[in-house]
Amino acid sequence: DIQMTQSPSSLSASVGDRVTITCRASQSISTYLSWYQHKPGKAPKLLIYAVSSLQSGVPSRFSGSGSGTDFTLTISSLQPEDFATYYCQQSYSTPRTFGQGTRLEIK
Amino acid sequence: EVQLVESGGGVVRPGGSLRLSCAASGFTFDDYGMSWVRQVPGKGLEWVAGMNWNGGSTGYADSVKGRFTISRDNAKNSLFLQMNSLRAEDTALYHCARRGGSYQPLDYWGQGTLVTVSS
């Protein structure tokens, strides 16, 4: 199974900050990497797929990059509604594993 | 509008069984693969099982293999998860999700149905 490791596990930041979350796969997953945002009591929301493609309706302050085993999610200027938990997921092979999550908190 | 609505959760004793359902609407159901994902309260997301558009290809997490079975009824726009030999560690909120596009991200999710395994 492919292991997905995110860092950091938690992060404190302020509105307006630039934030980067990293995700590392235990083996190459090509570009089969997605990012999700999850808020308590809500369904997870797809932000980015295929490493860097922005899902329809997602603000352009979200961006993704990387290839092979190392990937990043960047939020260029944090907004109040961005405080949530973020997950990466590989869809290269089954089981389709998630990272452990990065909790983004208000400083 | 794409909608996914889960049902069938509840409280069950260890060793028991439960069948979850997911009713899909707003899209052509048999054009898409589907998945189940769970979240243990206070923990992260765990992919549980997935199936392609016609049920010809399925996959499971190691933690549920041999105990859970994913299935679908395209005529009824429905996805199912049969859960047998349930354990306390299966307690979670179970979401169904649609697999979209070539890279198969989970592009639409339901709100989930809660399964509690307790004696």
XYZ file of C-alpha atoms in Angstrom:
226
model
C 0.000 0.000 0.000
C 1.098 3.566 -0.681
C 1.584 5.644 2.456
C 0.815 9.361 2.317
C 2.549 11.593 4.868
C 1.531 15.202 5.392
C 3.418 17.913 7.198
C 2.898 19.711 9.369
C 0.131 17.942 11.314
C -1.105 21.308 12.537
C -0.381 24.892 11.667
C -1.279 28.261 13.186
C -1.511 31.212 10.824
C -3.139 34.603 10.461
C -5.540 36.004 7.910
C -3.509 37.183 4.933
C -0.631 34.745 5.493
C 0.781 32.495 2.779
C 0.612 28.867 3.858
C 2.152 25.718 2.397
C 1.270 22.128 3.286
C 3.335 19.243 2.010
C 2.414 15.669 1.178
C 4.872 12.876 0.482
C 4.004 9.513 -1.064
C 5.938 6.358 -0.177
C 6.343 5.630 -3.903
C 5.737 7.477 -7.128
C 2.093 8.288 -7.808
C 2.704 10.257 -11.012
C 0.134 13.089 -10.907
C -2.692 11.153 -9.211
C -2.869 13.502 -6.236
C -5.842 15.417 -4.872
C -6.349 17.878 -2.017
C -9.502 18.212 0.116
C -10.737 20.716 2.678
C -12.801 19.448 5.602
C -14.720 21.520 8.118
C -16.462 20.028 11.171
C -19.993 18.865 10.443
C -19.602 19.256 6.680
C -18.761 16.931 3.828
C -15.159 17.126 2.623
C -14.673 19.391 -0.383
C -12.405 18.706 -3.354
C -10.010 21.621 -3.924
C -7.406 20.351 -6.372
C -7.013 17.221 -8.494
C -4.243 15.930 -10.759
C -1.728 17.825 -8.550
C -2.531 21.300 -9.800
C -5.973 21.443 -11.433
C -8.364 23.671 -9.537
C -11.817 22.205 -8.999
C -14.629 24.361 -10.363
C -15.675 27.082 -7.932
C -12.534 26.898 -5.787
C -10.848 30.294 -5.264
C -7.611 30.906 -7.139
C -5.703 31.535 -3.902
C -5.462 27.729 -3.676
C -2.785 26.098 -5.801
C -0.990 22.777 -5.984
C 2.331 21.598 -7.319
C 4.693 18.628 -7.377
C 5.173 15.304 -9.091
C 6.290 11.768 -8.353
C 6.402 11.598 -4.567
C 6.455 15.188 -3.283
C 3.539 17.586 -3.467
C 2.452 20.902 -1.986
C -0.776 22.784 -1.402
C -0.384 26.553 -1.138
C -2.916 29.097 0.029
C -1.606 32.464 -1.141
C -3.516 34.714 1.256
C -5.477 33.058 4.029
C -9.104 34.028 4.436
C -11.237 33.407 7.549
C -13.169 30.632 5.788
C -9.950 28.705 5.040
C -9.421 27.541 8.615
C -10.102 23.831 8.346
C -8.349 20.481 8.036
C -6.683 19.637 4.719
C -6.029 16.164 3.336
C -4.093 14.842 0.379
C -5.129 11.591 -1.326
C -3.545 9.414 -3.980
C -5.689 7.787 -6.672
C -2.787 5.985 -8.362
C -3.511 2.609 -6.819
C -5.888 0.799 -4.476
C -6.235 1.342 -1.553
C -6.689 5.045 -2.319
C -4.937 6.315 0.788
C -5.265 9.711 2.449
C -2.665 11.646 4.344
C -3.269 12.028 8.067
C -4.472 15.601 7.671
C -3.170 19.103 8.460
C -5.239 21.178 10.840
C -5.018 24.870 9.987
C -5.860 27.054 12.963
C -6.182 30.768 13.531
C -3.190 32.357 15.266
C -27.400 19.472 -8.726
C -25.393 16.438 -7.662
C -26.680 14.937 -4.426
C -25.500 11.938 -2.452
C -27.539 10.909 0.572
C -26.391 8.128 2.865
C -28.598 6.072 5.141
C -28.538 2.876 7.156
C -26.244 3.852 9.989
C -27.002 3.056 13.587
C -25.835 1.276 16.710
C -24.777 -2.362 16.366
C -23.053 -4.826 18.662
C -19.536 -6.128 17.935
C -19.765 -8.995 15.477
C -22.978 -7.649 14.010
C -23.838 -6.494 10.511
C -25.155 -3.351 8.903
C -25.919 -2.304 5.332
C -25.347 1.280 4.299
C -27.036 2.857 1.279
C -26.229 5.923 -0.776
C -28.902 7.456 -3.012
C -27.475 9.432 -5.918
C -29.197 12.090 -8.000
C -28.365 14.954 -10.329
C -25.979 13.028 -12.565
C -25.840 9.893 -14.711
C -24.980 7.402 -11.988
C -23.679 4.619 -14.217
C -21.103 6.953 -15.786
C -19.108 7.134 -12.555
C -17.139 5.046 -10.139
C -18.018 5.474 -6.467
C -16.275 5.127 -3.121
C -16.942 4.911 0.594
C -14.778 6.958 2.981
C -15.049 7.027 6.765
C -13.961 9.309 9.550
C -13.530 8.098 13.098
C -14.622 10.905 15.451
C -11.661 13.179 16.049
C -9.477 11.347 13.522
C -8.670 11.661 9.837
C -10.295 10.390 6.655
C -9.889 6.729 5.729
C -10.727 5.391 2.280
C -12.783 2.216 2.805
C -13.853 0.809 -0.565
C -14.350 1.734 -4.197
C -16.084 0.414 -7.290
C -16.037 1.271 -10.980
C -19.108 2.244 -12.981
C -20.466 -1.258 -13.579
C -19.224 -3.067 -10.481
C -16.651 -5.020 -12.452
C -13.753 -3.658 -10.413
C -13.707 -3.222 -6.665
C -11.076 -2.426 -4.045
C -10.924 -2.369 -0.261
C -8.804 -1.015 2.536
C -6.825 -3.726 4.313
C -8.714 -2.932 7.521
C -12.067 -4.021 6.033
C -11.081 -6.593 3.410
C -13.055 -9.797 3.822
C -15.636 -8.132 6.093
C -17.117 -5.332 3.960
C -18.612 -5.588 0.461
C -19.318 -2.667 -1.835
C -22.033 -2.989 -4.467
C -24.279 -0.845 -6.639
C -27.635 -0.919 -8.398
C -27.410 1.344 -11.426
C -31.121 0.959 -12.157
C -31.865 2.503 -8.756
C -28.969 5.004 -8.712
C -27.772 3.479 -5.473
C -24.499 2.454 -3.845
C -24.260 0.049 -0.929
C -21.795 -1.073 1.712
C -22.482 -4.383 3.434
C -20.560 -4.450 6.710
C -20.158 -7.769 8.528
C -18.186 -8.839 11.611
C -18.211 -5.250 12.834
C -15.635 -4.131 15.390
C -15.455 -1.196 17.770
C -12.821 0.379 15.524
C -15.357 0.517 12.667
C -17.248 3.208 14.586
C -17.188 6.210 12.264
C -19.116 8.579 10.037
C -19.366 6.895 6.630
C -19.485 9.051 3.493
C -20.177 7.979 -0.043
C -18.370 9.937 -2.734
C -18.310 10.121 -6.521
C -15.102 9.426 -8.421
C -14.802 12.102 -11.060
C -12.731 12.324 -14.209
C -9.608 10.635 -15.442
C -7.647 11.121 -12.235
C -10.586 9.895 -10.148
C -10.649 12.495 -7.395
C -13.662 12.340 -5.096
C -15.508 15.331 -6.480
C -18.840 15.082 -4.656
C -19.505 13.768 -1.158
C -22.532 13.003 0.960
C -22.934 14.263 4.519
C -22.448 10.789 5.915
C -24.220 8.266 8.103
C -22.962 7.395 11.590
C -22.137 3.819 12.520
C -21.541 3.017 16.180
C -20.270 -0.419 17.169
C -20.725 -0.916 20.879
C -21.865 -3.542 23.325
